[in-house]
Amino acid sequence: MRYHYFPGCTLKGQAKNMENTTMAAAAALGIELVELEEWQCCGAVYPLYEDELITLLSPVRTLAAAKGEPLVSLCAACHHVLKRAQELMQRNEEARKKVTDYLEVEYTGEGRVLHFLEVLRDDLGFDKLADMVKKPLEGRKVAAYYGCLLLRPSKVMQFDDPENPTIMEDMLKAIGADVVKSPYRTECCGAYLSVTEEAVARDTVSRIIDSARSVGAEALITACPLCRYNLENCAAEDGKEPLKIYYFSELLAEAMGLQFDQLMSAALERRRSSNGNK
Amino acid sequence: MPRTGVFICHCGTNIAGTVDIEKAVEASRNFPGVVHADDYRYLCSEMGQDLIKKAIEDNKLERVVVGTCSPRMHEGTFRKAAAEAGLNPYLLEVANIREHCSWVHKDIEEGTPKAIALLRAAVAKAVLNESLDAPELEVEKRALVIGGGIAGIQAAIDIAEAGYEVDVVEREPSIGGRMAQLEKTFPTLDCSACILTPKMVEAAQHPNINLITYSEVEEVKGFVGQFDVKIRQKARSVDPVKCTGCGVCYEKCPAKASSEFEMGLSKRKAIYVPFPQAVPNVPVIDRDACLYFRKGRCQICEKECPPQAIVYDQKDEFIERRYGTIIVATGFDQMSPSQYGEYGYGQHPDILTGLEFERLFNASGPTGGKVVRLSDGKPPKKVVFVQCVGSRDKARGMNYCSKICCMYTAKQAVLLKEKVPDAKSYVFYIDVRTAGKGYEEFQRRAAEEYDVAYLRGQVGKIFPEGDHLVVHGVDSLSGKIIEIKADMVVLAAASIARADAPDLGRIVGINSDSYHFFNEAHPKLKPVETHTAGIFIAGACQAPKDIPDTVAQASAAAVKAVGLLSKDFLKGEACTAEVNQAECSGCMYCEAVCPYSAINPVEIEERYHGGTLKRTVAEVNPALCQGCGSCTVICRSGSVNLKGFSNEQILAEVDAICLQR
Ligand SMILES: Cc1cc2nc3c(=O)[nH]c(=O)nc-3n(C[C@H](O)[C@H](O)[C@H](O)COP(=O)(O)OP(=O)(O)OC[C@H]3O[C@@H](n4cnc5c(N)ncnc54)[C@H](O)[C@@H]3O)c2cc1C
Ligand code: SF4
Ligand code: SF4
């Protein structure tokens, strides 16, 4: 199984850990993720105005670079922007023409745009994953936190049922964790309000954390760097029982039996080979 | 050339305002065949009709053309007048110079030549008209009602009281429909069973009513006055003649299944009557649940039944009968809210639909009439009602308003307060719609005297937390996010068409709207008729509605049915298709397109080079043909003609319009 891979900026900095653990786990699972050459920012935020085309230039460029072959990303925000940009290219001929003419690329919305979790579910299969797990996370009470970007708008993202998703819980089950479910798992984490309206963000995020604790979770998983940032800050500062926040890939790598030094050497190898590319 | 008269109507200023009548009369005089032309202010008036009749007699007219409104309005009026003057009614032709002309043009300059062209075309067709006779069709004096809810019961009683026999086909083991599941009914809070049961009994005992329960209609053929219907009577496994209704069988039966009547909230036995007041009070064996049918062992009911009424080897039976008219009254269903993940329906026993909650009030319901939480048996002290679940929801549900939920939510909140006096109700609503006699007053009373808090807004999330259900909503009037720790949540799920409504529609030959509710022939003026003559609809199968509207519609449908049955003969369609068999190649394309199955292949013998040759050609059954003309269009050799609209006549009209000026 070979895929184009779009990392996005955060995964090269703040969220390096999500990339490192995913890469190592993917390799152990026989999934090859090949980083796109000379990729740029995903656009960061999908524009709210349909005629604001300038922010679509970089995601469409990325989509076109995949040449119609499956394109995988890890960061929920990147996946969100790529998937929605693709849908607009399929649906809005005028926007498509303008953007592709400007970029001088040919792209008509083709190719599968996947989040890595979808690769696990739809291409590898959670049953197969369960078979390949080396160190099941027995007895660990883990809850999934989805946030908004992967799920909504559901007609476009087609990721899972936006009100009652199961994909992360299914992954947790496959890697042997003791899954607990919190009712706030699809609620907004406060997003960028943590910068501009701290009190509002704190309110929403502490509800998520408290609710996860109340169903007995020791840890939460997420696929979004921003969600993780907000959740982690809150969980660390409220002085209550500890609640660990992980990227889904960290627990995945752990269940695959990958140790810290293996992860680091894999990361180093990648760094070198990508340097060699240049 | 037949002697033709032209009569032009002013229709007040409706026509005269945009058509120069004098000019049109003048022009008409010069059309080939026209020997007389005149105009009148209102031709449809008695004096107008007399004018036509007199002119027919005085001028010995053989064809008449009227330039008036649409033939849909007054063709019948003028044909009748012509007939009274001794002319075959089909020799009269209408030129629609109102809807097709004066109403769509702004001024006399445009309107006048168009009216003249239309008149010229009508005259060109009229001179080719032939005398036609509509066939007389016998009417079978018996009605069929499909569905035995309150709509079907009411319609059957009305027809029976008018003196005609009526069969009611009900799918379930008992008649009664949804109304039998209800506790008390808004706006007067009379007990549903108390007002329904007498009607059920009346229907069962009426000498003119024949209840065919546990049955379904499988096939409908024929046409108004003579529908040939095949009904499958499912095997009950109980002999209804011997059964005394003692109930020993279901008392002793060891096998259980989920009760449909209780919306799955409790169990019933494998042999069962759906509810205590069932009519007929004869059990059925659910063969999927019965131990004897599943494993070949048990037969307890057979041993216990005093009159030995159990018949395991009973088979489905078919009833084939002819009916003059059919009323469809198959009612509605409730949408399952499980597609709304945020409401958590199906994941917690205290999140119920309106119909499920209704059952908790009922003395014979799953809780014996105690309003308690199904999770722990405690009476709920805080109940949140959510209206419009699946209704008025363009994105994920139905676009329409289900019409009854505002009222039954208010009703249930009132009933709750009566059963659990310290209970508090909250109702989340988009709008409260209470159009109906006494409805607004009822809802206001609920809010003001029964302490029901109405919150304008929607609910975003419902989830269990400890003993409670946490309801997150927004009060859009104060702009506040609201969190209620409730003991129970009731979802007013949308009323939807029965899942099999499209299938039944296909069998019976009536169409439905995009939501699968059956279509009426006209939204205002023909609310119980369908586009198929002789078939009527009533009740919630047409659109969501409450009991008063359902009953009114049922009686209306009954009047239509009785009107039909009161005739010995019906006038059939005179303008039917006819095949020129000498030219027909037997491709039978016409058979394929005929919506009334009026065309069949027949074998004819022809002389050919001295010998005889057999070949297949098409033949139209004039009794079935409705004159739609589909066959005439599909026929490649032009061998099918519609009487009164022959190819020749249509072309003459076209020529008259195109070859002028
Ligand atoms: C929770 C709730 C509370 C309500 N409370 C009130 C109230 O207080 N006051 C009020 O006025 N209204 C109330 N209503 C509305 C009321 O239930 C309806 O107006 C009424 O039941 C409509 O009657 P119907 O005969 O048209 O349909 P139904 O009651 O649905 O009856 C249709 C019958 O046809 C049968 N059937 C279906 N398909 C077939 C088939 N293919 N062949 C043979 N038989 C078939 C069914 O088994 C059923 O017996 C309430 C509705 C709900 C959901
Ligand atoms: S035991 Fe026999 S008589 Fe009594 S209800 Fe059952 S079938 Fe009828
Ligand atoms: S034979 Fe079937 S219906 Fe009769 S008692 Fe046994 S399980 Fe019940």
PDB file of N, CA and C in Angstrom, chain B residues 135 137 223-224 226 572-573 576 598 620-626:
ATOM      1  N   PRO B 135     -69.732   4.785 -24.129  1.00  0.00           N
ATOM      2  CA  PRO B 135     -70.284   3.497 -23.711  1.00  0.00           C
ATOM      3  C   PRO B 135     -70.832   3.582 -22.287  1.00  0.00           C
ATOM      4  N   LEU B 137     -71.172   1.888 -18.690  1.00  0.00           N
ATOM      5  CA  LEU B 137     -70.459   0.877 -17.910  1.00  0.00           C
ATOM      6  C   LEU B 137     -71.241   0.558 -16.663  1.00  0.00           C
ATOM      7  N   PHE B 223     -61.379  -0.878 -13.833  1.00  0.00           N
ATOM      8  CA  PHE B 223     -61.558   0.567 -13.914  1.00  0.00           C
ATOM      9  C   PHE B 223     -62.766   0.945 -13.098  1.00  0.00           C
ATOM     10  N   VAL B 224     -63.010   2.233 -13.035  1.00  0.00           N
ATOM     11  CA  VAL B 224     -64.104   2.738 -12.206  1.00  0.00           C
ATOM     12  C   VAL B 224     -65.397   1.969 -12.486  1.00  0.00           C
ATOM     13  N   GLN B 226     -65.817  -1.086 -11.992  1.00  0.00           N
ATOM     14  CA  GLN B 226     -65.515  -2.519 -12.086  1.00  0.00           C
ATOM     15  C   GLN B 226     -64.042  -2.800 -11.775  1.00  0.00           C
ATOM     16  N   GLY B 572     -68.907   6.031 -19.966  1.00  0.00           N
ATOM     17  CA  GLY B 572     -67.476   5.811 -20.180  1.00  0.00           C
ATOM     18  C   GLY B 572     -66.898   6.899 -21.061  1.00  0.00           C
ATOM     19  N   GLU B 573     -65.718   6.687 -21.508  1.00  0.00           N
ATOM     20  CA  GLU B 573     -65.038   7.651 -22.356  1.00  0.00           C
ATOM     21  C   GLU B 573     -65.448   7.410 -23.809  1.00  0.00           C
ATOM     22  N   THR B 576     -62.180   7.251 -27.430  1.00  0.00           N
ATOM     23  CA  THR B 576     -61.234   6.162 -27.179  1.00  0.00           C
ATOM     24  C   THR B 576     -60.420   5.882 -28.435  1.00  0.00           C
ATOM     25  N   ALA B 598     -55.070  -1.116 -21.660  1.00  0.00           N
ATOM     26  CA  ALA B 598     -56.270  -1.259 -22.477  1.00  0.00           C
ATOM     27  C   ALA B 598     -55.977  -1.925 -23.819  1.00  0.00           C
ATOM     28  N   VAL B 620     -57.826  -2.409 -29.048  1.00  0.00           N
ATOM     29  CA  VAL B 620     -58.088  -1.567 -27.877  1.00  0.00           C
ATOM     30  C   VAL B 620     -59.390  -2.006 -27.222  1.00  0.00           C
ATOM     31  N   ASN B 621     -59.359  -2.187 -25.920  1.00  0.00           N
ATOM     32  CA  ASN B 621     -60.584  -2.448 -25.163  1.00  0.00           C
ATOM     33  C   ASN B 621     -61.187  -1.089 -24.797  1.00  0.00           C
ATOM     34  N   PRO B 622     -62.284  -0.701 -25.472  1.00  0.00           N
ATOM     35  CA  PRO B 622     -62.810   0.656 -25.260  1.00  0.00           C
ATOM     36  C   PRO B 622     -63.286   0.886 -23.832  1.00  0.00           C
ATOM     37  N   ALA B 623     -63.592  -0.192 -23.127  1.00  0.00           N
ATOM     38  CA  ALA B 623     -64.043  -0.007 -21.743  1.00  0.00           C
ATOM     39  C   ALA B 623     -62.890   0.440 -20.848  1.00  0.00           C
ATOM     40  N   LEU B 624     -61.700   0.030 -21.195  1.00  0.00           N
ATOM     41  CA  LEU B 624     -60.541   0.398 -20.370  1.00  0.00           C
ATOM     42  C   LEU B 624     -59.874   1.674 -20.844  1.00  0.00           C
ATOM     43  N   CYS B 625     -59.970   1.951 -22.156  1.00  0.00           N
ATOM     44  CA  CYS B 625     -59.268   3.110 -22.723  1.00  0.00           C
ATOM     45  C   CYS B 625     -59.785   4.399 -22.107  1.00  0.00           C
ATOM     46  N   GLN B 626     -58.851   5.265 -21.658  1.00  0.00           N
ATOM     47  CA  GLN B 626     -59.232   6.546 -21.088  1.00  0.00           C
ATOM     48  C   GLN B 626     -58.972   7.695 -22.061  1.00  0.00           C
TER      49      GLN B 626
END
